[in-house]
Amino acid sequence: MTDARGSDSRIGETNARRAPGTPCWVSLMVHGPAATHDFYGALFGWEFRPGPQQLGPYARALLDGREVAGIGQLPPDRQLPTAWTPYFASDDVNRTADTVRLCGGTVGVGPLDAGEAGRMALGSDPAGAVFGIWQAAAHLGTAVAGVPGTPAWNELLTYETTGVAKFYETVFGFELDPETSAGRDHVTLRLAGRPVAGIQGVGDALPRDRGAHWMTYFEVADTDASVELLVGLGGHVLTPAEDTAHGRVATVADPEGARFTVVRPLR
């Protein structure tokens, strides 16, 4: 993780159209949306309203009336792992999807229209990590940042960074900023010099039941208190809270197993 506010350095509303490649939305597909709404509503203070239904039942999470994330329902006959998925902005989702394929990735869903909200696709990189592509129309993406309950950062956990970093550089136009310290395999993804996401190579520490995957960080006011609340709501602690150069973090999972990280950023 670099700057926890790297995806948008302003605190407050973020209603502007994002530059291509900018992380602009996070979405979760689950088997039991009602229980998941209750969990995240209690944890982050989210409320929910219906969103586009092209992929089935879907709701947008709101914080103080502003959209921050989406939660949809997996088809009942699909026993897929639940996971938070970041979406990256695109001016032309069809062209971006074609580039994904040309660079060795796959496109599993779309491109397709999401009503009047925009146009989307779901793809995976050559190592198998799933991500979304979003071409905004009425829906520009996450409408607020820099406050508790909002996405703060996205970090790709993969076996090694070299090949997959080149994939994201080509597909989304990221500038690659590798870390030079010995023993750490990390690349910060930048747009116009600004950090927007990261790639962490973890080698054999990559979870066998997940493989390569994106990890979403959500800002909280108190990491330890949020972890305690999460456990009481039926969530699980994967990595206990610890202090880092970027804030106090803990990696956790919701009751359906979707992994995410809570962070109280340093100010």
Backbone as numpy.savetxt, mean C-alpha at the origin, in Angstrom:
# Nx Ny Nz CAx CAy CAz Cx Cy Cz
12.21 1.84 5.22 11.36 3.03 5.22 12.24 4.27 5.22
11.84 5.25 4.42 12.55 6.53 4.41 11.68 7.51 5.17
11.33 8.64 4.61 10.43 9.58 5.26 9.03 9.01 5.21
8.40 8.86 6.39 7.06 8.28 6.42 6.04 9.13 5.70
6.37 10.38 5.42 5.46 11.22 4.65 5.96 11.41 3.23
6.82 10.51 2.78 7.44 10.68 1.48 6.47 10.67 0.33
5.34 9.95 0.47 4.40 9.89 -0.64 3.65 11.20 -0.82
3.65 12.05 0.17 3.10 13.39 0.05 3.58 14.18 1.24
4.47 15.15 1.01 5.14 15.82 2.11 4.26 16.78 2.87
3.06 17.07 2.33 2.16 17.97 3.04 1.33 17.21 4.06
0.97 17.91 5.12 0.06 17.34 6.10 -1.31 17.96 5.86
-2.33 17.11 5.76 -3.67 17.60 5.54 -4.25 17.04 4.25
-5.13 17.80 3.59 -5.80 17.30 2.41 -4.83 17.20 1.23
-5.03 16.15 0.42 -4.18 15.93 -0.76 -5.08 15.68 -1.95
-5.72 16.74 -2.42 -6.73 16.60 -3.45 -6.20 16.81 -4.86
-4.91 17.05 -5.03 -4.35 17.28 -6.35 -4.16 15.96 -7.09
-4.20 16.02 -8.42 -3.91 14.85 -9.23 -2.45 14.48 -9.08
-2.17 13.19 -8.87 -0.80 12.74 -8.63 -0.02 12.59 -9.92
1.28 12.87 -9.84 2.17 12.62 -10.96 2.26 11.11 -11.19
2.44 10.67 -12.44 2.57 9.23 -12.71 3.64 8.59 -11.83
3.31 7.42 -11.28 4.21 6.70 -10.40 3.98 6.96 -8.93
3.27 8.02 -8.58 3.05 8.34 -7.18 2.09 7.35 -6.53
2.44 6.78 -5.37 1.45 5.96 -4.65 0.24 6.83 -4.32
-0.95 6.40 -4.73 -2.12 7.26 -4.61 -3.28 6.61 -3.86
-3.19 5.31 -3.55 -4.33 4.62 -2.93 -3.84 3.30 -2.37
-4.50 2.78 -1.35 -4.26 1.42 -0.87 -5.60 0.73 -0.74
-5.63 -0.56 -1.05 -6.88 -1.30 -1.06 -6.65 -2.70 -0.49
-7.68 -3.23 0.15 -7.61 -4.54 0.79 -8.82 -5.36 0.37
-8.58 -6.60 -0.06 -9.66 -7.52 -0.39 -9.73 -8.60 0.68
-10.91 -8.81 1.25 -11.08 -9.72 2.38 -12.28 -10.63 2.16
-12.40 -11.65 2.98 -13.55 -12.57 2.90 -14.74 -12.05 3.71
-14.46 -11.31 4.80 -15.53 -10.81 5.66 -15.47 -9.30 5.82
-16.00 -8.54 4.85 -15.84 -7.08 4.93 -16.50 -6.44 6.14
-17.62 -6.94 6.61 -18.30 -6.30 7.73 -17.42 -6.33 8.98
-16.86 -7.51 9.29 -15.97 -7.62 10.44 -14.70 -6.80 10.25
-14.21 -6.74 9.01 -13.01 -5.95 8.72 -13.29 -4.46 8.90
-14.47 -4.01 8.50 -14.85 -2.61 8.74 -14.84 -2.31 10.23
-15.39 -3.21 11.00 -15.42 -3.00 12.46 -14.00 -2.91 13.02
-13.12 -3.78 12.56 -11.74 -3.80 13.06 -11.03 -2.48 12.75
-11.01 -2.09 11.48 -10.28 -0.88 11.12 -11.00 0.39 11.58
-12.31 0.32 11.69 -13.03 1.45 12.24 -12.62 1.73 13.69
-12.49 0.65 14.47 -12.07 0.81 15.86 -10.60 1.18 15.97
-9.77 0.64 15.07 -8.33 0.88 15.16 -7.94 2.27 14.67
-8.50 2.70 13.54 -8.07 3.95 12.91 -9.14 5.04 12.92
-10.35 4.72 13.39 -11.41 5.71 13.37 -12.05 5.89 12.00
-11.95 4.87 11.16 -12.52 4.97 9.82 -14.03 4.74 9.83
-14.70 5.40 8.91 -16.08 5.11 8.57 -16.10 4.65 7.11
-17.21 4.09 6.66 -17.23 3.48 5.33 -18.47 3.90 4.55
-18.26 4.02 3.22 -19.38 4.24 2.31 -19.11 3.45 1.05
-20.17 3.08 0.30 -19.98 2.25 -0.89 -19.10 2.92 -1.93
-18.31 2.10 -2.62 -17.48 2.55 -3.73 -17.84 1.78 -4.99
-16.98 1.87 -6.02 -17.26 1.14 -7.28 -17.36 -0.36 -7.03
-18.28 -1.02 -7.72 -18.57 -2.44 -7.48 -18.13 -3.34 -8.64
-17.23 -2.87 -9.49 -16.85 -3.66 -10.67 -16.21 -4.99 -10.30
-15.51 -5.06 -9.18 -14.89 -6.30 -8.73 -15.65 -6.95 -7.59
-16.90 -6.54 -7.38 -17.69 -7.06 -6.28 -17.89 -6.01 -5.21
-18.49 -6.39 -4.08 -18.74 -5.43 -3.00 -17.46 -4.70 -2.60
-17.55 -3.37 -2.50 -16.37 -2.55 -2.22 -16.82 -1.30 -1.48
-16.05 -0.90 -0.49 -16.35 0.31 0.27 -15.09 1.14 0.43
-15.26 2.44 0.46 -14.16 3.35 0.73 -14.16 3.73 2.21
-12.97 3.68 2.79 -12.80 4.09 4.18 -12.58 5.59 4.24
-13.28 6.24 5.16 -13.19 7.69 5.31 -12.69 8.03 6.71
-11.85 9.04 6.78 -11.38 9.59 8.04 -11.82 11.04 8.09
-12.71 11.37 9.01 -13.28 12.72 9.08 -13.86 13.13 7.73
-14.51 12.17 7.06 -15.20 12.46 5.82 -14.34 12.45 4.57
-13.04 12.16 4.72 -12.13 12.17 3.57 -11.62 10.76 3.31
-11.56 10.40 2.04 -11.23 9.03 1.65 -9.75 8.72 1.90
-9.49 7.54 2.50 -8.11 7.18 2.81 -7.73 5.80 2.28
-8.68 4.90 2.05 -8.36 3.53 1.65 -9.63 2.85 1.17
-9.47 1.64 0.62 -10.62 0.87 0.16 -10.58 -0.56 0.68
-11.75 -1.14 0.92 -11.86 -2.53 1.35 -12.95 -3.21 0.53
-12.56 -4.29 -0.15 -13.51 -5.03 -0.96 -13.64 -6.47 -0.51
-14.56 -7.19 -1.12 -14.82 -8.58 -0.75 -14.27 -9.52 -1.80
-13.48 -10.50 -1.36 -13.00 -11.54 -2.24 -14.15 -12.47 -2.63
-14.12 -13.02 -3.82 -15.14 -14.02 -4.18 -15.11 -15.16 -3.17
-16.27 -15.66 -2.74 -16.30 -16.69 -1.70 -15.62 -17.99 -2.09
-15.46 -18.25 -3.38 -14.84 -19.50 -3.82 -13.34 -19.37 -4.03
-12.76 -18.20 -3.71 -11.33 -17.98 -3.91 -10.66 -17.87 -2.55
-9.84 -18.86 -2.21 -9.11 -18.83 -0.93 -7.75 -18.17 -1.15
-7.79 -16.86 -1.38 -6.57 -16.11 -1.63 -6.12 -15.42 -0.34
-4.80 -15.19 -0.19 -4.34 -14.46 0.99 -4.82 -13.02 0.95
-5.23 -12.48 2.07 -5.62 -11.08 2.14 -4.36 -10.23 2.28
-4.32 -9.11 1.59 -3.12 -8.28 1.60 -3.47 -6.85 1.20
-2.86 -5.90 1.86 -2.97 -4.51 1.44 -2.18 -4.31 0.16
-2.79 -3.61 -0.79 -2.18 -3.42 -2.11 -2.09 -1.94 -2.42
-0.88 -1.43 -2.70 -0.75 -0.02 -3.10 -1.08 0.16 -4.57
-1.65 1.30 -4.90 -1.90 1.68 -6.28 -0.99 2.85 -6.65
-0.43 2.77 -7.87 0.45 3.82 -8.37 -0.26 4.56 -9.49
-0.14 5.89 -9.49 -0.83 6.72 -10.46 -0.28 6.51 -11.87
-1.18 6.61 -12.84 -0.81 6.49 -14.25 -1.68 7.44 -15.07
-1.10 8.02 -16.11 -1.89 8.84 -17.03 -2.59 7.98 -18.08
-2.13 6.73 -18.23 -2.70 5.82 -19.23 -2.52 4.40 -18.74
-3.54 3.85 -18.09 -3.41 2.54 -17.47 -3.17 1.45 -18.51
-3.72 1.61 -19.70 -3.48 0.61 -20.75 -2.01 0.55 -21.13
-1.41 1.72 -21.32 0.00 1.77 -21.68 0.88 1.23 -20.55
0.54 1.59 -19.30 1.32 1.10 -18.17 1.21 -0.42 -18.05
0.00 -0.96 -18.26 -0.19 -2.41 -18.20 0.64 -3.10 -19.28
0.68 -2.52 -20.47 1.51 -3.09 -21.53 2.98 -3.10 -21.13
3.43 -2.03 -20.49 4.83 -1.95 -20.05 5.11 -3.00 -18.98
4.17 -3.21 -18.08 4.33 -4.26 -17.06 4.61 -5.60 -17.73
3.82 -5.94 -18.73 3.99 -7.22 -19.43 5.33 -7.27 -20.16
5.70 -6.20 -20.83 6.94 -6.17 -21.57 8.17 -6.31 -20.67
8.03 -5.89 -19.41 9.14 -5.92 -18.47 9.17 -7.20 -17.62
8.33 -8.17 -17.95 8.36 -9.44 -17.25 7.37 -9.58 -16.13
6.51 -8.59 -15.93 5.45 -8.71 -14.94 4.19 -9.30 -15.56
3.15 -9.42 -14.77 1.87 -9.92 -15.27 0.76 -8.94 -14.89
-0.32 -8.96 -15.66 -1.51 -8.18 -15.35 -2.64 -9.16 -15.13
-3.13 -9.24 -13.89 -4.12 -10.24 -13.53 -5.55 -9.76 -13.62
-5.76 -8.45 -13.48 -7.10 -7.87 -13.54 -7.02 -6.60 -14.37
-7.94 -6.45 -15.33 -8.03 -5.23 -16.10 -7.05 -5.19 -17.26
-6.86 -3.96 -17.78 -7.45 -2.69 -17.33 -8.97 -2.67 -17.52
-9.63 -2.00 -16.57 -11.08 -1.86 -16.63 -11.50 -0.57 -15.96
-12.70 -0.10 -16.34 -13.24 1.12 -15.76 -13.86 0.83 -14.40
-13.63 1.74 -13.46 -14.26 1.66 -12.14 -15.32 2.76 -12.06
-16.36 2.59 -12.84 -17.42 3.59 -12.89 -16.86 4.93 -13.33
-17.33 6.00 -12.67 -16.83 7.34 -12.98 -15.57 7.66 -12.19
-15.14 6.75 -11.32 -14.00 7.04 -10.45 -12.68 7.09 -11.22
-12.52 6.18 -12.19 -11.28 6.12 -12.93 -11.13 4.78 -13.61
-9.91 4.44 -13.93 -9.62 3.20 -14.64 -8.46 2.52 -13.92
-8.52 1.18 -13.79 -7.55 0.50 -12.95 -7.11 -0.82 -13.56
-6.01 -1.32 -13.01 -5.54 -2.67 -13.31 -4.78 -3.16 -12.09
-4.71 -4.48 -11.95 -3.90 -5.11 -10.92 -2.83 -5.93 -11.61
-1.59 -5.73 -11.20 -0.48 -6.46 -11.79 0.43 -7.03 -10.73
1.44 -7.75 -11.17 2.46 -8.25 -10.25 3.82 -8.12 -10.93
4.84 -7.86 -10.12 6.18 -7.70 -10.65 6.81 -9.07 -10.92
8.00 -9.14 -11.50 8.59 -10.44 -11.84 8.81 -11.36 -10.64
8.87 -10.81 -9.43 9.01 -11.63 -8.23 7.68 -12.04 -7.63
6.57 -11.54 -8.20 5.24 -11.95 -7.75 4.51 -10.98 -6.85
5.11 -9.85 -6.49 4.44 -8.88 -5.61 3.34 -8.16 -6.37
2.15 -8.09 -5.76 0.97 -7.51 -6.41 0.90 -6.01 -6.13
0.53 -5.25 -7.15 0.33 -3.81 -7.01 -0.80 -3.38 -7.94
-1.32 -2.19 -7.71 -2.37 -1.65 -8.56 -1.89 -0.48 -9.39
-2.60 -0.22 -10.46 -2.35 0.93 -11.34 -3.66 1.72 -11.39
-3.58 3.04 -11.17 -4.80 3.84 -11.10 -4.70 5.05 -12.03
-5.66 5.15 -12.95 -5.80 6.31 -13.81 -7.01 7.08 -13.31
-6.76 8.21 -12.68 -7.82 8.92 -11.97 -8.77 9.63 -12.91
-10.05 9.62 -12.52 -11.06 10.47 -13.13 -11.70 11.25 -11.99
-12.89 10.83 -11.53 -13.52 11.53 -10.41 -12.80 11.26 -9.09
-12.20 10.08 -8.97 -11.54 9.70 -7.72 -10.03 9.86 -7.89
-9.45 10.82 -7.17 -8.02 11.11 -7.31 -7.14 10.22 -6.43
-7.74 9.60 -5.41 -6.96 8.75 -4.51 -7.12 9.19 -3.07
-6.17 8.82 -2.23 -6.20 9.16 -0.82 -6.26 10.67 -0.65
-7.24 11.14 0.12 -7.53 12.58 0.17 -6.91 13.29 1.35
-6.21 12.57 2.22 -5.59 13.21 3.38 -4.36 12.41 3.77
-3.33 13.09 4.23 -2.08 12.43 4.62 -1.49 13.15 5.82
-0.57 12.45 6.49 0.19 13.09 7.57 -0.53 13.18 8.89
-1.64 12.43 9.05 -2.36 12.39 10.33 -2.63 10.94 10.68
-2.85 10.62 11.96 -3.13 9.23 12.34 -4.32 8.66 11.58
-4.14 7.39 11.13 -5.19 6.71 10.38 -5.04 6.81 8.89
-3.93 7.40 8.41 -3.72 7.54 6.97 -2.49 6.74 6.54
-2.46 6.29 5.28 -1.26 5.62 4.76 -0.07 6.57 4.79
1.08 6.06 5.27 2.26 6.90 5.42 3.40 6.51 4.48
3.44 5.24 4.03 4.58 4.77 3.25 4.22 3.39 2.70
4.89 3.01 1.60 4.78 1.66 1.04 6.17 1.11 0.79
6.42 -0.10 1.27 7.73 -0.73 1.16 7.56 -2.14 0.57
8.29 -2.41 -0.49 8.27 -3.74 -1.11 9.27 -4.63 -0.41
8.81 -5.78 0.07 9.69 -6.79 0.65 9.87 -7.89 -0.40
11.10 -8.10 -0.82 11.39 -9.02 -1.90 12.71 -9.71 -1.62
13.07 -10.70 -2.45 14.29 -11.46 -2.19 15.53 -10.59 -2.35
15.64 -9.91 -3.48 16.76 -8.99 -3.68 16.27 -7.84 -4.57
16.94 -6.67 -4.46 16.39 -5.46 -5.07 16.78 -5.25 -6.52
17.90 -5.79 -6.97 18.49 -5.35 -8.23 17.54 -5.45 -9.41
17.06 -6.66 -9.70 16.21 -6.84 -10.87 14.86 -6.18 -10.73
14.24 -6.31 -9.57 12.88 -5.79 -9.41 12.89 -4.26 -9.36
13.96 -3.66 -8.85 14.04 -2.19 -8.85 14.07 -1.66 -10.27
14.77 -2.35 -11.15 14.82 -1.95 -12.55 13.44 -2.06 -13.19
12.66 -3.06 -12.80 11.30 -3.21 -13.29 10.47 -1.97 -12.94
10.48 -1.57 -11.67 9.67 -0.42 -11.25 10.20 0.88 -11.86
11.51 0.98 -12.04 12.08 2.15 -12.70 11.53 2.30 -14.11
11.47 1.19 -14.85 11.01 1.23 -16.23 9.50 1.46 -16.32
8.74 0.79 -15.46 7.28 0.88 -15.54 6.76 2.24 -15.10
7.29 2.78 -13.99 6.73 4.00 -13.40 7.66 5.21 -13.45
8.86 5.04 -13.97 9.75 6.19 -14.09 10.43 6.60 -12.80
10.52 5.69 -11.84 11.18 6.02 -10.58 12.68 6.25 -10.77
13.24 7.13 -9.96 14.68 7.26 -9.82 15.11 6.33 -8.69
16.14 5.53 -8.92 16.58 4.55 -7.93 17.69 5.14 -7.07
17.53 5.02 -5.77 18.53 5.53 -4.81 18.94 4.38 -3.89
19.93 3.57 -4.31 20.35 2.43 -3.48 21.07 2.89 -2.22
20.88 2.13 -1.14 21.62 2.39 0.10 23.00 1.77 -0.02
24.01 2.50 0.42 25.39 2.05 0.23 25.97 1.35 1.45
25.25 1.33 2.57 25.81 0.71 3.77 25.94 -0.80 3.57
26.98 -1.36 4.14 27.25 -2.79 3.99 26.18 -3.62 4.68
25.82 -4.72 4.05 24.90 -5.67 4.67 23.44 -5.29 4.57
23.09 -4.22 3.87 21.69 -3.82 3.74 21.37 -3.67 2.26
20.32 -4.34 1.81 19.90 -4.32 0.42 18.62 -3.51 0.33
18.74 -2.21 0.10 17.58 -1.33 0.10 17.71 -0.29 -0.99
16.59 0.00 -1.65 16.52 1.03 -2.68 15.34 1.94 -2.37
15.58 3.23 -2.32 14.50 4.20 -2.21 14.06 4.59 -3.61
12.75 4.58 -3.85 12.18 4.99 -5.13 11.79 6.46 -5.03
12.30 7.26 -5.97 12.06 8.70 -5.94 11.39 9.16 -7.22
10.62 10.24 -7.10 10.05 10.95 -8.24 10.42 12.41 -8.09
11.08 12.97 -9.10 11.56 14.35 -9.05 12.36 14.60 -7.78
13.14 13.60 -7.37 13.99 13.72 -6.20 13.32 13.44 -4.88
12.00 13.24 -4.88 11.25 13.06 -3.64 11.02 11.57 -3.37
11.33 11.07 -2.16 11.08 9.65 -1.88 9.60 9.35 -1.83
9.18 8.28 -2.54 7.76 7.92 -2.57 7.49 6.49 -2.12
8.51 5.62 -2.16 8.35 4.23 -1.74 9.74 3.61 -1.62
9.78 2.37 -1.12 11.06 1.71 -0.95 10.99 0.24 -1.33
12.16 -0.33 -1.59 12.30 -1.77 -1.86 13.35 -2.32 -0.92
12.97 -3.35 -0.17 13.88 -3.97 0.79 14.12 -5.42 0.39
15.37 -5.76 0.11 15.73 -7.14 -0.15 16.02 -7.85 1.15
15.27 -8.91 1.43 15.41 -9.60 2.72 15.89 -11.04 2.57
16.16 -11.47 1.34 16.73 -12.80 1.13 15.85 -13.91 1.68
16.47 -14.82 2.41 15.75 -15.98 2.93 14.77 -15.62 4.04
14.80 -14.38 4.51 13.84 -13.96 5.53 12.47 -13.66 4.94
12.33 -13.72 3.62 11.04 -13.49 2.99 10.06 -14.57 3.44
8.89 -14.19 3.94 7.93 -15.19 4.44 7.54 -16.19 3.35
7.66 -17.46 3.64 7.36 -18.49 2.64 5.87 -18.51 2.28
5.02 -18.13 3.23 3.59 -18.17 2.95 3.11 -16.93 2.21
3.99 -15.96 2.00 3.60 -14.73 1.32 4.42 -14.47 0.07
5.70 -14.81 0.10 6.57 -14.43 -1.00 6.77 -12.92 -1.02
7.21 -12.41 -2.16 7.40 -10.96 -2.30 6.06 -10.25 -2.16
6.04 -9.14 -1.41 4.79 -8.42 -1.21 5.06 -6.98 -0.78
4.11 -6.14 -1.07 4.16 -4.75 -0.62 3.61 -4.63 0.80
4.26 -3.81 1.59 3.84 -3.54 2.97 3.42 -2.08 3.08
2.19 -1.85 3.54 1.70 -0.49 3.76 1.91 -0.09 5.21
2.43 1.11 5.41 2.58 1.70 6.74 1.43 2.67 6.97
0.79 2.58 8.14 -0.25 3.53 8.53 0.23 4.33 9.73
0.02 5.63 9.64 0.44 6.50 10.74 -0.51 6.34 11.94
0.07 6.36 13.14 -0.71 6.33 14.39 -0.14 7.37 15.34
-0.93 7.75 16.33 -0.47 8.73 17.31 0.43 8.10 18.36
0.23 6.80 18.65 0.99 6.09 19.68 1.08 4.64 19.24
2.28 4.21 18.86 2.45 2.85 18.33 2.09 1.80 19.35
2.56 1.94 20.58 2.31 0.91 21.60 0.83 0.82 21.93
0.17 1.96 22.05 -1.26 1.95 22.35 -2.05 1.34 21.18
-1.63 1.62 19.96 -2.31 1.05 18.79 -2.15 -0.45 18.73
-0.94 -0.94 19.06 -0.71 -2.39 19.08 -1.57 -3.05 20.15
-1.66 -2.45 21.30 -2.50 -3.01 22.37 -3.96 -3.07 21.94
-4.43 -1.99 21.32 -5.80 -1.96 20.84 -6.01 -3.02 19.77
-5.08 -3.13 18.84 -5.17 -4.11 17.76 -5.31 -5.53 18.30
-4.51 -5.89 19.28 -4.58 -7.23 19.86 -5.96 -7.46 20.49
-6.47 -6.46 21.17 -7.79 -6.57 21.77 -8.90 -6.72 20.75
-8.65 -6.26 19.52 -9.64 -6.36 18.45 -9.50 -7.65 17.65
-8.55 -8.50 18.02 -8.37 -9.78 17.33 -7.22 -9.80 16.34
-6.41 -8.73 16.29 -5.25 -8.70 15.41 -4.06 -9.40 16.05
-2.96 -9.45 15.32 -1.78 -10.18 15.78 -0.53 -9.33 15.58
0.43 -9.48 16.48 1.70 -8.77 16.39 2.71 -9.69 15.72
3.31 -9.22 14.63 4.31 -10.00 13.91 5.73 -9.57 14.31
5.93 -8.28 14.46 7.19 -7.73 14.94 6.87 -6.68 16.00
7.30 -6.89 17.25 6.95 -5.95 18.32 7.42 -4.53 18.03
6.81 -3.58 18.71 7.16 -2.17 18.52 8.62 -1.92 18.84
9.26 -1.13 17.98 10.66 -0.76 18.20 10.90 0.63 17.64
11.92 1.27 18.19 12.30 2.59 17.71 13.25 2.46 16.53
13.00 3.25 15.48 13.86 3.27 14.31 14.25 4.71 14.02
15.08 4.88 13.00 15.49 6.23 12.61 14.33 7.06 12.08
13.21 6.40 11.76 12.09 7.10 11.15 10.86 7.15 12.06
10.95 6.57 13.24 9.82 6.57 14.15 9.67 5.22 14.84
8.66 5.10 15.65 8.40 3.85 16.36 7.43 3.01 15.53
7.83 1.77 15.20 7.07 0.95 14.28 6.78 -0.42 14.88
5.73 -1.04 14.39 5.40 -2.43 14.71 4.71 -3.03 13.50
5.07 -4.26 13.15 4.42 -4.96 12.05 3.37 -5.89 12.63
2.18 -5.82 12.06 1.02 -6.50 12.65 0.19 -7.13 11.55
-0.87 -7.82 11.93 -1.81 -8.40 10.97 -3.22 -8.25 11.52
-4.18 -8.06 10.62 -5.58 -7.97 11.05 -6.13 -9.38 11.26
-7.36 -9.53 11.72 -7.89 -10.87 12.01 -7.91 -11.82 10.82
-7.95 -11.31 9.59 -7.91 -12.18 8.42 -6.48 -12.45 7.94
-5.49 -11.83 8.58 -4.10 -12.10 8.23 -3.43 -11.07 7.35
-4.13 -10.00 6.97 -3.51 -8.96 6.15 -2.45 -8.23 6.98
-1.23 -8.20 6.47 -0.12 -7.60 7.20 0.00 -6.11 6.88
0.37 -5.33 7.89 0.66 -3.92 7.69 1.54 -3.46 8.84
2.04 -2.25 8.74 2.91 -1.69 9.77 2.28 -0.42 10.30
2.30 -0.26 11.61 1.87 1.00 12.21 3.13 1.78 12.61
3.09 3.08 12.41 4.26 3.91 12.66 3.85 5.24 13.28
4.56 5.62 14.32 4.47 6.98 14.83 5.71 7.70 14.32
5.57 8.49 13.24 6.75 9.09 12.62 7.42 10.11 13.54
8.71 10.27 13.33 9.43 11.35 13.98 9.05 12.67 13.30
8.86 13.69 14.07 8.52 15.01 13.51 9.69 15.95 13.68
